[in-house]
PDB file of C-alpha atoms in Angstrom:
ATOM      1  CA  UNK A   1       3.380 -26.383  14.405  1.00 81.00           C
ATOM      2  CA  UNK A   2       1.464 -25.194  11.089  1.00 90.00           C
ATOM      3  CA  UNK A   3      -1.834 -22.802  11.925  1.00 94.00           C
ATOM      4  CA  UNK A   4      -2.026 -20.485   9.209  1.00 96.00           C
ATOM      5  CA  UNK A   5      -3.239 -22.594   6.178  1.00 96.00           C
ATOM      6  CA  UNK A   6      -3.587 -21.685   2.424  1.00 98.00           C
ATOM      7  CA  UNK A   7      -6.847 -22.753   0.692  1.00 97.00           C
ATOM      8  CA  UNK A   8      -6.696 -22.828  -3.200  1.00 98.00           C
ATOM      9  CA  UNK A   9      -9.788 -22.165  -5.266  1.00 96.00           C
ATOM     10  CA  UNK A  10      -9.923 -25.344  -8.108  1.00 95.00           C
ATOM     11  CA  UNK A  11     -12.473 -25.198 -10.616  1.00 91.00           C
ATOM     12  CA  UNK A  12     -13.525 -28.501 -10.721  1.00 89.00           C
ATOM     13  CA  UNK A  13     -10.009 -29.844 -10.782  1.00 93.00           C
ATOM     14  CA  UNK A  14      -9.085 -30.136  -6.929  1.00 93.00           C
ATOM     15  CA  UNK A  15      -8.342 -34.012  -7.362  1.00 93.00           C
ATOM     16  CA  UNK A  16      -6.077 -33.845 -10.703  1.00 95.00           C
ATOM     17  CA  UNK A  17      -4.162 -30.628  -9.142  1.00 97.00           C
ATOM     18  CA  UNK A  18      -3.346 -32.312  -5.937  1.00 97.00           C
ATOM     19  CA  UNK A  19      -1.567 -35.483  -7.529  1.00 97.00           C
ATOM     20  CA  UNK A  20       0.111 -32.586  -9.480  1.00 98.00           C
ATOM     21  CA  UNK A  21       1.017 -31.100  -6.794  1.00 98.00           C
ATOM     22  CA  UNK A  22       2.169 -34.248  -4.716  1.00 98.00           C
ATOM     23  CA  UNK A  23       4.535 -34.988  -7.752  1.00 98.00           C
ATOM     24  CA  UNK A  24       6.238 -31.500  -8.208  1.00 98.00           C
ATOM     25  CA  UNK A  25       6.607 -30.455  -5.230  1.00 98.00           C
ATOM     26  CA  UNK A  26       9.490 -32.183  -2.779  1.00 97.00           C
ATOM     27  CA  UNK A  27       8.732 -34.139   0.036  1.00 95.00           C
ATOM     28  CA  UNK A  28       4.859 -34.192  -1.187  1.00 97.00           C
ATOM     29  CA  UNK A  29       1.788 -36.092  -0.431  1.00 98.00           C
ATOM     30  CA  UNK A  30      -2.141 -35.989  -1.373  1.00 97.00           C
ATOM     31  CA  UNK A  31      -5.513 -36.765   0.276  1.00 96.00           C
ATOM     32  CA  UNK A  32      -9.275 -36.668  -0.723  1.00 93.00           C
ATOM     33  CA  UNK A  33     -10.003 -34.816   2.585  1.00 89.00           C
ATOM     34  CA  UNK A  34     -13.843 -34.727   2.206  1.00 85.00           C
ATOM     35  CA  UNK A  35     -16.412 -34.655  -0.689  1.00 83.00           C
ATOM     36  CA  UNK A  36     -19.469 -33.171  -1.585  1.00 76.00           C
ATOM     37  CA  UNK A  37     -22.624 -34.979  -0.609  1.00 70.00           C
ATOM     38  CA  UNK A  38     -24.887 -36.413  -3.123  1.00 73.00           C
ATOM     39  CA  UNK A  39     -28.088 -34.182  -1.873  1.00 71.00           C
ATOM     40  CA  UNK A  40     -28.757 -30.920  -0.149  1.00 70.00           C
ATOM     41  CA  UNK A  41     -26.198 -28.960  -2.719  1.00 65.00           C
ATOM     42  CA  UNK A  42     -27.327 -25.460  -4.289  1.00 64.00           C
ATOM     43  CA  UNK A  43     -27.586 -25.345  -7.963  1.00 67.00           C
ATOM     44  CA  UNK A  44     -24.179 -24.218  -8.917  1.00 69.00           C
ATOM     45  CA  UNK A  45     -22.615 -27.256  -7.012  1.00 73.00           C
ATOM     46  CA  UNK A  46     -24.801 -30.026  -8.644  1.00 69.00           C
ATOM     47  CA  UNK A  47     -22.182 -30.768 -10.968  1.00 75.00           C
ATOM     48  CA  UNK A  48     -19.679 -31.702  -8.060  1.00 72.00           C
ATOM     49  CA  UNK A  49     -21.838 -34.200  -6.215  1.00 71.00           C
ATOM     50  CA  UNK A  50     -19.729 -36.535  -4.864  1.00 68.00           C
ATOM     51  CA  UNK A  51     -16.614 -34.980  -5.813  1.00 80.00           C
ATOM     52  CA  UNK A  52     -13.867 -34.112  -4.024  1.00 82.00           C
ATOM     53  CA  UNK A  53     -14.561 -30.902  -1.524  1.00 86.00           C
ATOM     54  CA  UNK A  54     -11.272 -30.576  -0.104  1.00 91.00           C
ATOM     55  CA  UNK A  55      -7.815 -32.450  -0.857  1.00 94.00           C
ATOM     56  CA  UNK A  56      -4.994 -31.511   1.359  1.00 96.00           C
ATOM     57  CA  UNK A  57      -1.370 -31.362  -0.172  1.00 98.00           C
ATOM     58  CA  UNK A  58       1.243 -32.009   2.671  1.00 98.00           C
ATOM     59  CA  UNK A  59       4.660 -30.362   1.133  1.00 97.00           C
ATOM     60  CA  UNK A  60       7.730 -31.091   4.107  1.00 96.00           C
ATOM     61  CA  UNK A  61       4.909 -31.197   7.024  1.00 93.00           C
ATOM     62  CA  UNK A  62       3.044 -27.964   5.924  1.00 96.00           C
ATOM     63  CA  UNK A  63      -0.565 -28.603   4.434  1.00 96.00           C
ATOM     64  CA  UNK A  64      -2.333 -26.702   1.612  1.00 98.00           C
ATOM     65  CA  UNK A  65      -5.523 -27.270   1.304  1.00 97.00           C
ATOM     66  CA  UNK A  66      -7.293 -27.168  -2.502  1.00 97.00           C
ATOM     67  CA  UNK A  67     -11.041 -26.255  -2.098  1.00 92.00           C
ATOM     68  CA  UNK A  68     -12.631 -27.885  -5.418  1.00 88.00           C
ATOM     69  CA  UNK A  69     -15.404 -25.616  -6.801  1.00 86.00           C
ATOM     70  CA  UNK A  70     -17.421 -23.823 -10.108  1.00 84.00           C
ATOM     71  CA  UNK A  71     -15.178 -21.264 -12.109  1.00 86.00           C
ATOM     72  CA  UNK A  72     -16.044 -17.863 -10.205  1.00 88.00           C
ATOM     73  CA  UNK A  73     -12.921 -17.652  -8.805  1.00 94.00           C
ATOM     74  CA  UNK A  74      -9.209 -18.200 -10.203  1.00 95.00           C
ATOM     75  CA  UNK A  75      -5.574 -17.669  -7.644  1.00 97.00           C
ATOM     76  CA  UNK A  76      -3.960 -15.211  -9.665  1.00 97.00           C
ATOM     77  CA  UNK A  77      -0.684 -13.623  -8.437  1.00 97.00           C
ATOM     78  CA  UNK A  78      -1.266 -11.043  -5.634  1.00 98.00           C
ATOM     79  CA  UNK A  79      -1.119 -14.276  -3.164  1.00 98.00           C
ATOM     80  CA  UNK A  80       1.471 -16.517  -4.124  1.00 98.00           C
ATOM     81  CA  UNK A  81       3.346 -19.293  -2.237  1.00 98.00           C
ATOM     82  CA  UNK A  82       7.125 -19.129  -1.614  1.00 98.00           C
ATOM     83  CA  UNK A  83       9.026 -21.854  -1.413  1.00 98.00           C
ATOM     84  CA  UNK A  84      12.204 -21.221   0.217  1.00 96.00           C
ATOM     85  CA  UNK A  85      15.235 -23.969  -0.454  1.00 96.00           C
ATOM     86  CA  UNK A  86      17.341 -23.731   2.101  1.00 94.00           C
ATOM     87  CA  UNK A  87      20.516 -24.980   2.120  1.00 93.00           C
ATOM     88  CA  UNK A  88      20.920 -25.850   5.775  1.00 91.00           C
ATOM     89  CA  UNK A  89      18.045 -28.771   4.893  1.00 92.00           C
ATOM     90  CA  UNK A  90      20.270 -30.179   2.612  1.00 94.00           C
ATOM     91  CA  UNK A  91      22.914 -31.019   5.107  1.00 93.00           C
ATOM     92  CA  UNK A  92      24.608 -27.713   4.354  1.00 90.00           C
ATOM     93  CA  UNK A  93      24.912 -28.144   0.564  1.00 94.00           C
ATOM     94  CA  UNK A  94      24.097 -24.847  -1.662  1.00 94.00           C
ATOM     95  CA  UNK A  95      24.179 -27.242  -4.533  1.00 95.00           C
ATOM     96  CA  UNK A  96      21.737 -29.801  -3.329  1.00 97.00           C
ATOM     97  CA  UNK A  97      19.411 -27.115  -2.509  1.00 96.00           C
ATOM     98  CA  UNK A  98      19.880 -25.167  -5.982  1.00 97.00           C
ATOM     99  CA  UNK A  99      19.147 -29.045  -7.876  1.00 98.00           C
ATOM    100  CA  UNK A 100      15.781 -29.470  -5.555  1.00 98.00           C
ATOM    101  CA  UNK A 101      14.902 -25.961  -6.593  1.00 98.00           C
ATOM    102  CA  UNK A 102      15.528 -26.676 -10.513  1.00 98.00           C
ATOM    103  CA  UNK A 103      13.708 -29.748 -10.319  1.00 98.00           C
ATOM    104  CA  UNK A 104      11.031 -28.450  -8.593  1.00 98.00           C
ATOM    105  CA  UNK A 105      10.533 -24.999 -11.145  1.00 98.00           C
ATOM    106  CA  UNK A 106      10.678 -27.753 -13.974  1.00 98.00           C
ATOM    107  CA  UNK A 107       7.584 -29.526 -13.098  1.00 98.00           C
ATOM    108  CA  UNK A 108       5.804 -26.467 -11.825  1.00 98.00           C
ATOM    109  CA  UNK A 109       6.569 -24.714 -15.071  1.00 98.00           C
ATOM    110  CA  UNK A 110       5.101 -27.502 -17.238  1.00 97.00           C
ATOM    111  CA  UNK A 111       2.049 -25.734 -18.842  1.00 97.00           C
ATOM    112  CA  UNK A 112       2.576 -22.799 -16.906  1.00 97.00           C
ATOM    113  CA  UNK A 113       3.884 -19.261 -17.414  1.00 97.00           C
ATOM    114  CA  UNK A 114       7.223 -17.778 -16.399  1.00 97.00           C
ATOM    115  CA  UNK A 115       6.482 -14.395 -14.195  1.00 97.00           C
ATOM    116  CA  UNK A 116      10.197 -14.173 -13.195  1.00 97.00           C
ATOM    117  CA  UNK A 117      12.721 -15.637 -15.027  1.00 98.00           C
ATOM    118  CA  UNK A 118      14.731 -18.678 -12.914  1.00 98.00           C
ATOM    119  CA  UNK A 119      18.143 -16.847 -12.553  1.00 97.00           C
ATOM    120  CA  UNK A 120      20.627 -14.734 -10.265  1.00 96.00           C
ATOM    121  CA  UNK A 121      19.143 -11.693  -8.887  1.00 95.00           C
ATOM    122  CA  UNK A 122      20.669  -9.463  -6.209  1.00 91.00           C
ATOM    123  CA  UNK A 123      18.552 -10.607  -3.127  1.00 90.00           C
ATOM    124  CA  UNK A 124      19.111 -14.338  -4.469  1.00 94.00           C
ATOM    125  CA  UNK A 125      21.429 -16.314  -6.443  1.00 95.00           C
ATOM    126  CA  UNK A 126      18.962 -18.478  -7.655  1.00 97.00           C
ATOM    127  CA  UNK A 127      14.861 -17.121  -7.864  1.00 98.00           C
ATOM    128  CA  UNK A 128      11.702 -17.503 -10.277  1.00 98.00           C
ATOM    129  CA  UNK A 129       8.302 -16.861  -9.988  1.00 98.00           C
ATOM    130  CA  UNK A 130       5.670 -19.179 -12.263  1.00 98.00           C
ATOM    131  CA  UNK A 131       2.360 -19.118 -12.582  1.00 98.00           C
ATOM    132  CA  UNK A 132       1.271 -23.236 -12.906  1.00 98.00           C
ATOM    133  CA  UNK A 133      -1.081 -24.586 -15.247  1.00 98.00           C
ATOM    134  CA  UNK A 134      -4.141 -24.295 -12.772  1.00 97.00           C
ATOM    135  CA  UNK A 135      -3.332 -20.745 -12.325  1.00 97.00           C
ATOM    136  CA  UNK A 136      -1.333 -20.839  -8.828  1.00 98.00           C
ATOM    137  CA  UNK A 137       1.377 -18.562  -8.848  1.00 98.00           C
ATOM    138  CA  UNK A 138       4.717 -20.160  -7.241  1.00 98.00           C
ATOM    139  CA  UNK A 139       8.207 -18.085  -6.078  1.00 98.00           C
ATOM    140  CA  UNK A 140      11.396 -20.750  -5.827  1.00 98.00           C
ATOM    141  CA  UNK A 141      13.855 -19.157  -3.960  1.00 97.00           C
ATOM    142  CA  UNK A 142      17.254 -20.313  -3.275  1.00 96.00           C
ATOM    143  CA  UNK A 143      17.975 -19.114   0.374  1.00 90.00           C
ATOM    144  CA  UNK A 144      21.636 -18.210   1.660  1.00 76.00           C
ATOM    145  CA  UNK A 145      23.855 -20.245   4.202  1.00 62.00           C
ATOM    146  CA  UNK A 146      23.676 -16.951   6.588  1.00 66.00           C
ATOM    147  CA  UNK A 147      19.840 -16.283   6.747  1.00 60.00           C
ATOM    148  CA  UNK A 148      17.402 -16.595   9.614  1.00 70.00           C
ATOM    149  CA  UNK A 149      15.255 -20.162   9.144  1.00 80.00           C
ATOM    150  CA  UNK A 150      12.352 -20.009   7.507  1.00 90.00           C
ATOM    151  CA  UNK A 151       9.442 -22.348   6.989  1.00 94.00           C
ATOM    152  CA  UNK A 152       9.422 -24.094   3.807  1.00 96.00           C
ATOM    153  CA  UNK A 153       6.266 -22.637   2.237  1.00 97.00           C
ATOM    154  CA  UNK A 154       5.536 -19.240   2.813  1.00 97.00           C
ATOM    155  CA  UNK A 155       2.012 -17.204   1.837  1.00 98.00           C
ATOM    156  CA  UNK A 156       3.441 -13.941  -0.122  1.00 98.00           C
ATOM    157  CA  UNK A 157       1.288 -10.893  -0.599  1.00 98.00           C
ATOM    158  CA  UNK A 158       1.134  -8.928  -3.083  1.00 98.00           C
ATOM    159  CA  UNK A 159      -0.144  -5.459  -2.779  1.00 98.00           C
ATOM    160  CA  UNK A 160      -1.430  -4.000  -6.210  1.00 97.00           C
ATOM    161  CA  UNK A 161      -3.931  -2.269  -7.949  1.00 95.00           C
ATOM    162  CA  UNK A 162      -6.870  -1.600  -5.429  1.00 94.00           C
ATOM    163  CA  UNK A 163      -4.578  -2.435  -2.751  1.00 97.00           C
ATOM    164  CA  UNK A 164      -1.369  -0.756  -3.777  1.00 97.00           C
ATOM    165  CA  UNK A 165       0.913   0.936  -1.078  1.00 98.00           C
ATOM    166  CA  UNK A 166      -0.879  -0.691   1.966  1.00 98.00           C
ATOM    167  CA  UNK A 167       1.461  -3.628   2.895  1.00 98.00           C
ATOM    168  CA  UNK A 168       2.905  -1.946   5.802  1.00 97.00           C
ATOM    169  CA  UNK A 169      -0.579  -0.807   7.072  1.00 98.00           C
ATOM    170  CA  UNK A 170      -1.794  -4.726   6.770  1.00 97.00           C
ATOM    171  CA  UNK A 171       0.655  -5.830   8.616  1.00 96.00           C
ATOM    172  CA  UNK A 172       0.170  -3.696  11.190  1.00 96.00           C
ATOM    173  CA  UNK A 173      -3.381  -4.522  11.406  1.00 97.00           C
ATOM    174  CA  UNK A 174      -2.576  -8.117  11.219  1.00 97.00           C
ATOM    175  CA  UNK A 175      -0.373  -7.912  14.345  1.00 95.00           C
ATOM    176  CA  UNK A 176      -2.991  -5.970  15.736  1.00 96.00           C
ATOM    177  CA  UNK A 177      -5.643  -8.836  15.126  1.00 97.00           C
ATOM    178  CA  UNK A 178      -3.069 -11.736  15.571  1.00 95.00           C
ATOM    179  CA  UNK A 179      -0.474 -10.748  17.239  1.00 93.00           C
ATOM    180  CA  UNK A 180       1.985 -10.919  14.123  1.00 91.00           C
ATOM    181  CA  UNK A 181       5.483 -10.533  15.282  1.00 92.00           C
ATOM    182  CA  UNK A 182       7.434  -8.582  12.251  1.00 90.00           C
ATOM    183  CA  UNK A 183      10.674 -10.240  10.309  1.00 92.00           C
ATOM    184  CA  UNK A 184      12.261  -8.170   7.862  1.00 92.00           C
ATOM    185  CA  UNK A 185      11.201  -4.880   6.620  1.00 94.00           C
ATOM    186  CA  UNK A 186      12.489  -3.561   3.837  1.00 95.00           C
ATOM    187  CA  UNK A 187      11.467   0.209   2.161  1.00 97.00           C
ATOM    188  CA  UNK A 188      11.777   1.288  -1.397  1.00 97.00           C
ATOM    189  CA  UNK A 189      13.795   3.960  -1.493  1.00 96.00           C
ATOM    190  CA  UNK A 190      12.410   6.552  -3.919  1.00 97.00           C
ATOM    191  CA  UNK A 191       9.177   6.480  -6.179  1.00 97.00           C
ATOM    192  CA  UNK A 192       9.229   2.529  -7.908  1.00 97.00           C
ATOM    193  CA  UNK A 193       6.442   2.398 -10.597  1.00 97.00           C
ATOM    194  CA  UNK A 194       3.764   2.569  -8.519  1.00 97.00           C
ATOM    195  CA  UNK A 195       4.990   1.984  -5.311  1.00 97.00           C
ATOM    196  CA  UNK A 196       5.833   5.053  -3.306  1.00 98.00           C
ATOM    197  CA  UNK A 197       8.711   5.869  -1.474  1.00 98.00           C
ATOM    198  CA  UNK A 198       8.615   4.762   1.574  1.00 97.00           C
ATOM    199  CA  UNK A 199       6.470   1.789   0.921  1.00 98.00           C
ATOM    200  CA  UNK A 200       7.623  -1.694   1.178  1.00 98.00           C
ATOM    201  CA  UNK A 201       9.735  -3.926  -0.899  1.00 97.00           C
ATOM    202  CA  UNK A 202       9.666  -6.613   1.514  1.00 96.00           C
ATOM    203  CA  UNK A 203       8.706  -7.319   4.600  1.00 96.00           C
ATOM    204  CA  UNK A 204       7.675 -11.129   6.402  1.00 95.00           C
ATOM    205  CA  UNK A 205       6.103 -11.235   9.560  1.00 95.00           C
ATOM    206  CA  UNK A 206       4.830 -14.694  11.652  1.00 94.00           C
ATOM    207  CA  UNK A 207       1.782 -15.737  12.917  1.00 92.00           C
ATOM    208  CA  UNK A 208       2.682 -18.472  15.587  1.00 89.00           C
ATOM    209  CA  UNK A 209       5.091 -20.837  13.667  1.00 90.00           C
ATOM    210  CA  UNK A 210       4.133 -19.720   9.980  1.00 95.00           C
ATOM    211  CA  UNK A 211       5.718 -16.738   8.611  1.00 96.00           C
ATOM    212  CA  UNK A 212       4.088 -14.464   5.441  1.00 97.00           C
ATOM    213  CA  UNK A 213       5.452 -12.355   3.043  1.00 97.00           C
ATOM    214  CA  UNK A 214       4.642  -8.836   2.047  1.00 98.00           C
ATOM    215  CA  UNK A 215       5.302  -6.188  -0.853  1.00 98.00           C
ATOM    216  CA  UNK A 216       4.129  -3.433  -2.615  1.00 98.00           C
ATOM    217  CA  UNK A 217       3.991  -4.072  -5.957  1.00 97.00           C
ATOM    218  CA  UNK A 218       6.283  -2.356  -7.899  1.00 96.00           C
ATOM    219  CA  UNK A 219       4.866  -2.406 -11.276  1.00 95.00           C
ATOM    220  CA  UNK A 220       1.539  -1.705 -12.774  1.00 95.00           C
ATOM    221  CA  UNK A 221      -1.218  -4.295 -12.293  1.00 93.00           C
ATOM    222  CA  UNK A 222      -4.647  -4.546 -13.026  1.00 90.00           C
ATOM    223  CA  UNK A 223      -5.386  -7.263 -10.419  1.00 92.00           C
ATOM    224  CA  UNK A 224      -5.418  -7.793  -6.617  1.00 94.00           C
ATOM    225  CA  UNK A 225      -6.803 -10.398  -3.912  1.00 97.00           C
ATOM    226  CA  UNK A 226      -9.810 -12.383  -4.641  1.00 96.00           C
ATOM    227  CA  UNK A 227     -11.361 -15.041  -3.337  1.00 96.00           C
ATOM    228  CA  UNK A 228      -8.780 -17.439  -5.709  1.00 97.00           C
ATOM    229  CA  UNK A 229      -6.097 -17.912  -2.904  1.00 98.00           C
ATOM    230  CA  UNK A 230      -7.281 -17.868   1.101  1.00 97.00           C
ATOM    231  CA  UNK A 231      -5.847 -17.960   4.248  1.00 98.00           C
ATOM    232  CA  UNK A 232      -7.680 -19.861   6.923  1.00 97.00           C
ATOM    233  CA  UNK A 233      -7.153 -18.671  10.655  1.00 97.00           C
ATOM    234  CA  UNK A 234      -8.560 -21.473  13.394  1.00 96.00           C
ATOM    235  CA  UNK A 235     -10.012 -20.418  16.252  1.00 96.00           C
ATOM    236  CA  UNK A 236     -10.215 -22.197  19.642  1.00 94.00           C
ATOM    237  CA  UNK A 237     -13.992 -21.388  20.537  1.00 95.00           C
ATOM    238  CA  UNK A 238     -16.885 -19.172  19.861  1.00 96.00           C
ATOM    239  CA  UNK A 239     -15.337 -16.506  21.491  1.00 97.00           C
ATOM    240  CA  UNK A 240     -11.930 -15.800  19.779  1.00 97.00           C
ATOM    241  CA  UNK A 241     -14.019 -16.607  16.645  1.00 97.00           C
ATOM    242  CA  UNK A 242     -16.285 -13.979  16.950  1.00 97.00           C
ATOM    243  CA  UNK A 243     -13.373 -11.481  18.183  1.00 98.00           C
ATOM    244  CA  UNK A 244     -11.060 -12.240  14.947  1.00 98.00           C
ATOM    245  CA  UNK A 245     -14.063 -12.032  12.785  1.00 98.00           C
ATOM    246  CA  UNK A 246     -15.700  -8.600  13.903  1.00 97.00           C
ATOM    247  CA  UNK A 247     -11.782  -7.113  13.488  1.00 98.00           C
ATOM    248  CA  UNK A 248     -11.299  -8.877  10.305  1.00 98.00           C
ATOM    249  CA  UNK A 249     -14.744  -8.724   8.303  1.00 98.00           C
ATOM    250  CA  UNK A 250     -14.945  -5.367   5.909  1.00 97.00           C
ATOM    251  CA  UNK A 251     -17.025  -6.416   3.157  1.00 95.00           C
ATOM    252  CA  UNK A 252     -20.363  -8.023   4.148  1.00 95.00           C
ATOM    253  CA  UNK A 253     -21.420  -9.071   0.611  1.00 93.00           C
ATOM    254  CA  UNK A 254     -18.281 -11.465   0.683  1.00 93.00           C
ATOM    255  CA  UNK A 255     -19.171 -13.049   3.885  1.00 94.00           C
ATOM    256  CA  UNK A 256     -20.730 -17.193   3.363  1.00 93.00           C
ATOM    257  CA  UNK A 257     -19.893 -20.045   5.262  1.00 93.00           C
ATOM    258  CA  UNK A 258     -16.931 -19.166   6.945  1.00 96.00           C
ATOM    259  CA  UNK A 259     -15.406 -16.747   4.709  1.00 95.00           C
ATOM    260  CA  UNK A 260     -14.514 -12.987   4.993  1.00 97.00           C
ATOM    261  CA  UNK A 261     -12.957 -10.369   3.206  1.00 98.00           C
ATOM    262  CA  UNK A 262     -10.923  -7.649   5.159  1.00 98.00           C
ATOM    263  CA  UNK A 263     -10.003  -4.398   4.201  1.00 97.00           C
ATOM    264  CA  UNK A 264      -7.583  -5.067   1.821  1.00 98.00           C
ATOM    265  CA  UNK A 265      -9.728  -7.169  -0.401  1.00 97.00           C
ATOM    266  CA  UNK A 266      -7.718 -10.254   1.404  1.00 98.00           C
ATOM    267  CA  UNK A 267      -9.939 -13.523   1.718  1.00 98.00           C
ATOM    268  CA  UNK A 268      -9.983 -15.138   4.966  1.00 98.00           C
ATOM    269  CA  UNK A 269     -11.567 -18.326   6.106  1.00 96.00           C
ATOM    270  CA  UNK A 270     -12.162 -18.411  10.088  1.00 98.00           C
ATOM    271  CA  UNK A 271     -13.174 -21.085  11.296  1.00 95.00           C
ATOM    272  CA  UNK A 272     -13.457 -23.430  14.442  1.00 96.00           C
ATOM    273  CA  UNK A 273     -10.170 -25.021  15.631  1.00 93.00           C
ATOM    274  CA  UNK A 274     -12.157 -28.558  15.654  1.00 92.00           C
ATOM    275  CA  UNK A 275     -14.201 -27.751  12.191  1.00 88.00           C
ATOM    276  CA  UNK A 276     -13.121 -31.524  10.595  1.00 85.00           C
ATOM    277  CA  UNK A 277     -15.450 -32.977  13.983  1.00 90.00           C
ATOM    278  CA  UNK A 278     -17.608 -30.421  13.289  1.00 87.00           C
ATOM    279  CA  UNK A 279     -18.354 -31.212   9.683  1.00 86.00           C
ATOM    280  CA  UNK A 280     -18.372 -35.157  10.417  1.00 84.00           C
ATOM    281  CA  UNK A 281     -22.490 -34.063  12.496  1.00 90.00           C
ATOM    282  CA  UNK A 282     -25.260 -35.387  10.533  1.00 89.00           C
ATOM    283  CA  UNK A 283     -26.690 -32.412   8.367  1.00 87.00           C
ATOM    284  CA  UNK A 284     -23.488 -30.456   8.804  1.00 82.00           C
ATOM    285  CA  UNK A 285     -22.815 -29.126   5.319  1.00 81.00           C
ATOM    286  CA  UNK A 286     -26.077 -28.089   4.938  1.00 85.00           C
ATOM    287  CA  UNK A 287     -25.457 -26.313   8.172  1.00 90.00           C
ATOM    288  CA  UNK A 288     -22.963 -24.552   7.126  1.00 88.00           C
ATOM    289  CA  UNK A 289     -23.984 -23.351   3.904  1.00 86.00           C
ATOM    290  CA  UNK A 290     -26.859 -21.334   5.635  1.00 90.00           C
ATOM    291  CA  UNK A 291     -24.294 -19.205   7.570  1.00 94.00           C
ATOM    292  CA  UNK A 292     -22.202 -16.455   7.359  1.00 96.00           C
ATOM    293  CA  UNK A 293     -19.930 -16.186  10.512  1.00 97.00           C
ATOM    294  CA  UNK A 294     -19.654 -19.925  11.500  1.00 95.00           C
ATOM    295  CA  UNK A 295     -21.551 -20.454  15.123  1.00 94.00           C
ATOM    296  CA  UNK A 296     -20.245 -23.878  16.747  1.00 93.00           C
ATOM    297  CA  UNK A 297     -23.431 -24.750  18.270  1.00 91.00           C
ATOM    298  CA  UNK A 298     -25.361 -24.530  14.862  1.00 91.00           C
ATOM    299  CA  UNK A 299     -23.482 -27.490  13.771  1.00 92.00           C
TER     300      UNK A 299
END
């Protein structure tokens, strides 16, 4: 069962992106979640009264939320989300997968940017990496007959500039905090670019049911996590809330309504395991845009 979601920073586009989405993707579906009320908004969100808030994308089970918003922030690629075809969910066939993955890079890649070009490469037979036309940064990866199961969509981070060489210390401080359990780990083996030896290729680790990817990068970049792409973490009461968020929280300028950003420049959303009841309370919105850490009983 999904827990770890992805939350996608649209600027002003949430609604248009998600039928996107619910077309390219396989096995897709869209809802308006929630929308902005028509009063109590700050200034900068006037323009999206009674818009779409949230619209959740539903790809094979797995939900990605798209948090419709002003420009500030744009997903770039040090989060993006791997989508792993696996043969063994196409009754075995290699070439059914490899047609759902081709399909699927076509539609992604309309208006887009190629970051990877679709091909063979020696950890995949088939693998790309696009960047979409609303900036979301997408690696297709053909898996083999032999490899452990994976979840369909994966988070993949991307450690670079700012953040460069710390993969295997975050997720050691995510199983700290979460209690991660580690997949594959995988070292370069001498000096790559700017990666170090010793620091890691690849590595996924799993957080309940949902498993993320992480890498140093291994060539130059001059940008790392913002606020663009988020992962959301519920919590089941005050109490693991406010645990989770005094481990997690590293910048307090970045903290509002929910959100945090850890030590790696990483933006988290923790919330309350029941936050759609939450948000249905008379005044709630409002509510929450007056805090920081998110207390249930202010609500």
């Amino acid at each position: 069962m999904q827990k770890l979601r992805v939350n996608l920073w649209m600027n002003g586009t949430g609604e248009e992106a998600g039928n996107f989405y619910a077309d390219a993707l396989p096995g897709s579906s869209m809802e308006v979640e929630s929308r902005y009320p028509t009063e109590g908004l700050l200034d900068f969100q006037q323009p999206l009264a009674g818009q779409a808030l949230t619209v959740a994308v539903y790809v094979r089970g797995q939900r990605i939320t798209l948090v419709n918003a002003d420009p500030d922030f744009t997903p770039n690629p040090s989060i993006s989300l791997m989508l792993n075809f696996d043969p063994a969910d196409y009754e075995g066939s290699v070439d059914a997968a490899r047609a759902d993955l081709d399909a699927t890079w076509a539609k992604l890649s309309a208006g887009g940017q190629e970051l990877m070009e679709l091909g063979e490469y020696p950890y995949s037979p088939r693998y790309g990496w696009v960047q979409d036309k609303y900036n979301v940064s997408w690696q297709l990866i053909l898996s083999g007959p032999e490899g452990d199961p994976r979840p369909f969509v994966m988070p993949s981070l991307l450690f670079g500039g700012a953040a460069q060489n710390r993969a295997a210390e975050a997720v050691a401080h995510y199983k700290e905090v979460f209690g991660a359990r580690e997949g594959m780990f995988v070292t370069y083996p001498e000096p790559t670019g700017p990666a170090a030896a010793g620091s890691v290729m690849f590595s996924d680790f799993a957080l309940d049911d949902d498993w993320v990817t992480a890498m140093d990068s291994g060539v130059e970049q001059d940008f790392s996590f913002t606020p663009g792409v988020s992962l959301e973490w519920p919590c089941d009461g005050q109490e693991e809330l406010d645990r989770v968020w005094d481990a997690m929280s590293a910048v307090p300028e970045a903290e509002q309504c929910g959100w945090l950003a850890d030590k790696f420049g990483v933006s988290w959303q923790i919330v309350p395991a029941n936050l759609g009841e939450l948000m249905s309370r008379p005044n709630a919105f409002e509510h929450m845009m007056g805090m920081k850490k998110l207390v249930i009983d202010e609500f």
